[in-house]
Coordinates of C-alpha atoms in Angstrom, one line a residue:
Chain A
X1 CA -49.4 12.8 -40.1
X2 CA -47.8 14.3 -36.9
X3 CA -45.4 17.3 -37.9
X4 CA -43.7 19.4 -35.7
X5 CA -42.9 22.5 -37.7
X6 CA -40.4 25.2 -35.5
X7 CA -40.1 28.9 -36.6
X8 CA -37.4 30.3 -38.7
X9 CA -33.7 31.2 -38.1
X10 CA -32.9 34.4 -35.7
X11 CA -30.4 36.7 -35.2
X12 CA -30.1 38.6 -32.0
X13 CA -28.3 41.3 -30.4
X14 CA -26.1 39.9 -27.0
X15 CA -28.9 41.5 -23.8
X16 CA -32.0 41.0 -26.2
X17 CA -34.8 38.2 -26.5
X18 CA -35.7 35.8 -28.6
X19 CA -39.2 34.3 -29.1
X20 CA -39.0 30.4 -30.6
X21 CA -42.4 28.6 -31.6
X22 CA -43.0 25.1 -32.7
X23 CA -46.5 24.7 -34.3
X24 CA -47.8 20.7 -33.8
X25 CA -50.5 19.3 -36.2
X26 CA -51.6 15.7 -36.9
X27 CA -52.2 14.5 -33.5
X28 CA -53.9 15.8 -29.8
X29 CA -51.9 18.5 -29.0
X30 CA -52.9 18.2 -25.1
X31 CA -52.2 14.4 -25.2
X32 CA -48.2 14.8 -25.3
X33 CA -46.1 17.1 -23.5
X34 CA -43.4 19.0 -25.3
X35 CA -39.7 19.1 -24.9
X36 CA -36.8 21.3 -25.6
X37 CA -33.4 20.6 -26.7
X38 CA -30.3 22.1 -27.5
X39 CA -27.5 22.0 -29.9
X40 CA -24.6 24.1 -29.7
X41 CA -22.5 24.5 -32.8
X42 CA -20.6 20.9 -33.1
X43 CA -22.1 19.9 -29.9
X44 CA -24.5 17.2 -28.7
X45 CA -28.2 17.6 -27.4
X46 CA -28.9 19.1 -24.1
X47 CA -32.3 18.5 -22.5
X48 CA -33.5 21.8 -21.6
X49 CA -36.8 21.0 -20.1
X50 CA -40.4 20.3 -20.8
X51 CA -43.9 21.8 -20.8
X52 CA -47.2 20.0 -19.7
X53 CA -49.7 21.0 -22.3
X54 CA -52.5 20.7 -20.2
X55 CA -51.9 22.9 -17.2
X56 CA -49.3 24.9 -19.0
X57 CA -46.8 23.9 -16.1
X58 CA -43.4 23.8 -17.1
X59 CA -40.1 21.7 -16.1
X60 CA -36.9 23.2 -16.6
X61 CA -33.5 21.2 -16.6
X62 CA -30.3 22.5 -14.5
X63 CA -28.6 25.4 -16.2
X64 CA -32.3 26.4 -18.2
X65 CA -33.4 28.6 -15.4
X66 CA -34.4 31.9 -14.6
X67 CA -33.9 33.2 -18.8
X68 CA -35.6 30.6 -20.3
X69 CA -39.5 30.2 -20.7
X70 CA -41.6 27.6 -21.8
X71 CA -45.1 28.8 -23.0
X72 CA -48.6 27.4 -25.2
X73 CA -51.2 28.7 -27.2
X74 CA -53.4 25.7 -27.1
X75 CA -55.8 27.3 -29.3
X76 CA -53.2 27.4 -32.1
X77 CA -51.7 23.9 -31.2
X78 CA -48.5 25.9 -30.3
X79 CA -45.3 25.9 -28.0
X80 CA -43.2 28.7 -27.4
X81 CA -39.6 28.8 -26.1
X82 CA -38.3 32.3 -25.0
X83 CA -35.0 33.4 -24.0
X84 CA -33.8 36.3 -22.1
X85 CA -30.8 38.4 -21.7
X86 CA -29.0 36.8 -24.7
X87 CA -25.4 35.8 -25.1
X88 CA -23.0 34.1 -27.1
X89 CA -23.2 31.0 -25.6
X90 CA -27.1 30.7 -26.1
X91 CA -26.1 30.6 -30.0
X92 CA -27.6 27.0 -31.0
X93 CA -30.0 24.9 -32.3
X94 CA -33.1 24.8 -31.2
X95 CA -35.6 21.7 -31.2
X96 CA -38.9 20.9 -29.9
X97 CA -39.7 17.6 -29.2
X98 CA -42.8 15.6 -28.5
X99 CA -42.9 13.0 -26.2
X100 CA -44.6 10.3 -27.0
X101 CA -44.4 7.9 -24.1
X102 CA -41.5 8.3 -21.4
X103 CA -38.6 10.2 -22.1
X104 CA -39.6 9.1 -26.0
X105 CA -39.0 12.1 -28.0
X106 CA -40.8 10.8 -31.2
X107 CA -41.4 13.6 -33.2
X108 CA -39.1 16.4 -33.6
X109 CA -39.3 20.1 -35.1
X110 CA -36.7 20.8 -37.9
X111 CA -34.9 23.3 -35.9
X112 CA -34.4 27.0 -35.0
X113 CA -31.0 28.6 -35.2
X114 CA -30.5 31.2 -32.9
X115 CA -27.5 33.5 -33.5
X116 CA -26.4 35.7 -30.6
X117 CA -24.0 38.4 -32.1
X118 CA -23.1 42.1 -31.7
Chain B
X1 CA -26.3 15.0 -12.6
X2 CA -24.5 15.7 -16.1
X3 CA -24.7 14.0 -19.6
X4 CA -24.8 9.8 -19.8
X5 CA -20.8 8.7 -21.3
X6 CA -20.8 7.4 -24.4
X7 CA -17.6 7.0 -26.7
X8 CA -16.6 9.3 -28.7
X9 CA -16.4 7.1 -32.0
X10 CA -16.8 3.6 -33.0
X11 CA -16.5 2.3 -36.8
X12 CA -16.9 -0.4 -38.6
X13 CA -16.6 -1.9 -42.4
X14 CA -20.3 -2.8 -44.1
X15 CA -21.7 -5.9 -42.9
X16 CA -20.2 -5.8 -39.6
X17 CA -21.2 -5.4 -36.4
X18 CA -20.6 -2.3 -33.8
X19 CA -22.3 -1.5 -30.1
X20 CA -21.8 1.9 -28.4
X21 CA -22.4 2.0 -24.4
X22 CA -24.1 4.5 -22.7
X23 CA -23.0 5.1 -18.9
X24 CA -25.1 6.5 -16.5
X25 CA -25.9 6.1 -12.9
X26 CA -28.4 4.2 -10.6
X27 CA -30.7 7.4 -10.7
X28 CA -31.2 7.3 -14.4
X29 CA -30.1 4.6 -16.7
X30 CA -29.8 1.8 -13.5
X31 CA -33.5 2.9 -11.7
X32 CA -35.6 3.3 -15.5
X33 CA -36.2 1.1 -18.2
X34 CA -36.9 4.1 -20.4
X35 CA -33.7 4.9 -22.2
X36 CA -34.0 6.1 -25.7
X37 CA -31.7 6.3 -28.7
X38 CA -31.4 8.8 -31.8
X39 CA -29.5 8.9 -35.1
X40 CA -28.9 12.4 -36.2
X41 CA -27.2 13.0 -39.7
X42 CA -26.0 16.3 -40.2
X43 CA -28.0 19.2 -40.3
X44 CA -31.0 17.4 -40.0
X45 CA -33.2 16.4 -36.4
X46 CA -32.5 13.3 -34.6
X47 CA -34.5 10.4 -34.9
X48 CA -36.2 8.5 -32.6
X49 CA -34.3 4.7 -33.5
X50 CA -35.0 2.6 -30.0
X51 CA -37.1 3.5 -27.2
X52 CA -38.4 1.8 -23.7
X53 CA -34.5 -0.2 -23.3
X54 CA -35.1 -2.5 -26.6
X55 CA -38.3 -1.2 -28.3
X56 CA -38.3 -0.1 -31.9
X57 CA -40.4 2.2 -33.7
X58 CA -42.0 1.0 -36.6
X59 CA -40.1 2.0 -39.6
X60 CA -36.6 1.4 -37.6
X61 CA -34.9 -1.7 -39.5
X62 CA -34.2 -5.1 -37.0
X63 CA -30.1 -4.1 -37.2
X64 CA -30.8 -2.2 -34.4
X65 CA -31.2 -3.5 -31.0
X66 CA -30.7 -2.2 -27.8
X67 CA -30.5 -3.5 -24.2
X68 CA -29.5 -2.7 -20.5
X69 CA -27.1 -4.0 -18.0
X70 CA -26.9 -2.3 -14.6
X71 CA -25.9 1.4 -15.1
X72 CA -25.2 1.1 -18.8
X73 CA -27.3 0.7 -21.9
X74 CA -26.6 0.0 -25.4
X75 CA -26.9 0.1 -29.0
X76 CA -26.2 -2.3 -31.2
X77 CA -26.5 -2.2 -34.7
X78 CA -25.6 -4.8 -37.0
X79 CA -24.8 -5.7 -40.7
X80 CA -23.9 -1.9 -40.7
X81 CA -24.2 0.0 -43.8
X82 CA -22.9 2.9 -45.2
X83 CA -26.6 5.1 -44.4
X84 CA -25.4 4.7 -41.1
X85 CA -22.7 6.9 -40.6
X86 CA -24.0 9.6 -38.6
X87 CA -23.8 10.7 -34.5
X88 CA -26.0 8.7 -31.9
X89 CA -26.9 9.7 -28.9
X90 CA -28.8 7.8 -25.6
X91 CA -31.3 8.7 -23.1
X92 CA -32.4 8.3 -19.9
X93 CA -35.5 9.1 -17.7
X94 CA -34.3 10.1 -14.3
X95 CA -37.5 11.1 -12.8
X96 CA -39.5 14.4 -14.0
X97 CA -35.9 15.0 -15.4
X98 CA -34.0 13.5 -18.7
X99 CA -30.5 13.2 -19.9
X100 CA -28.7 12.9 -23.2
X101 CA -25.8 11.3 -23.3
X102 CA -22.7 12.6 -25.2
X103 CA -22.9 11.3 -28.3
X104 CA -20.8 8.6 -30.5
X105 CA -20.4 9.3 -34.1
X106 CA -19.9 5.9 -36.2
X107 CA -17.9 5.7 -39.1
X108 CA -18.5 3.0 -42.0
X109 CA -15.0 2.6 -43.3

């Protein structure tokens, strides 16, 4: 079965970075791109962007550029979501995100909360 | 662009019938039949419940329908029961990008 399974929760200094993966199993990994999305504490979802798992060529959304970084290791079946130069606002949740057809996010990861706190 | 408007809160008693909207513009909901919706109970991932306008998953009971008018989409569930209390949120393709809209918690009274 497809399963989307995200790293656990992190706590990070404000000015460091933070290293997210979400490991997919159960389907071809190349076949659907991956998404990111995020939820800030009592918030709603925020599309941050997605990543072509073929080339490796990444989208970001408006607001997700410049500290944020998609990545893959398709030899592990894995996407990677790094964030730079942390702050308080980046506290959230984290989720990956397949697509499965057109904006169709079918399969989602569980989650990664990222704390941002001196 | 910003977020697709949804209302804040709809509710209704078990066995009725509630629809949330989900506004958008002629670039995303109004030019794409590919708006999404997800259920998300708390602490736990959203879930995929309509996709493609009026397309449901398998798994996804028939109380769920959705459907497009213009700019706006929505949801409609019906014969609402009390596992359905929880926040939904739409979806819309707007061309390489996507947008969430801002959510509508439902309340089973």
């Amino acid at each position: 079965q497809v399963q989307l399974v995200q790293s656990g929760s992190e706590l990070k200094k404000p000015g460091a970075s933070v290293k997210v993966s979400c490991k997919a199993s159960g389907y071809s990994f190349t076949s659907y791109t991956m998404n990111w999305v995020r939820q800030a504490p009592g918030q709603g979802l925020e599309w941050m962007g997605w990543i072509n798992t073929n080339t490796g060529n990444p989208t970001y959304a408006q607001g997700f550029t410049g500290r944020f970084v998609f990545s893959l290791d398709t030899s592990v079946n894995t996407a990677y979501l790094q964030i730079n130069s942390l702050n308080a606002e980046d506290t959230a949740v984290y989720y990956c995100a397949r697509d499965g057809v057109v904006a169709t996010y079918d399969y989602w990861g569980q989650g990664t909360l990222v704390t941002v706190s001196s | 662009q910003s977020a697709l408007t949804q209302p804040r809160s709809v509710s209704g008693s078990p066995g009725q019938s509630v629809t949330i909207s989900c506004t958008g513009t002629s670039s995303d909901v109004g030019g794409y039949n590919y708006v999404s919706w997800y259920q998300q109970h708390p602490g736990k991932a959203p879930k995929l419940m309509i996709y493609d306008v009026s397309k449901r998953p398998s798994g996804v009971p028939d109380r769920f329908s959705g459907s497009k008018s213009g700019n706006t989409a929505s949801l409609a569930i019906s014969g609402l029961q009390a596992e359905d209390e929880a926040d939904y949120y739409c979806c819309s393709y707007a061309g390489i990008y996507s947008f969430f809209g801002t959510g509508t918690k439902v309340t089973v009274l």
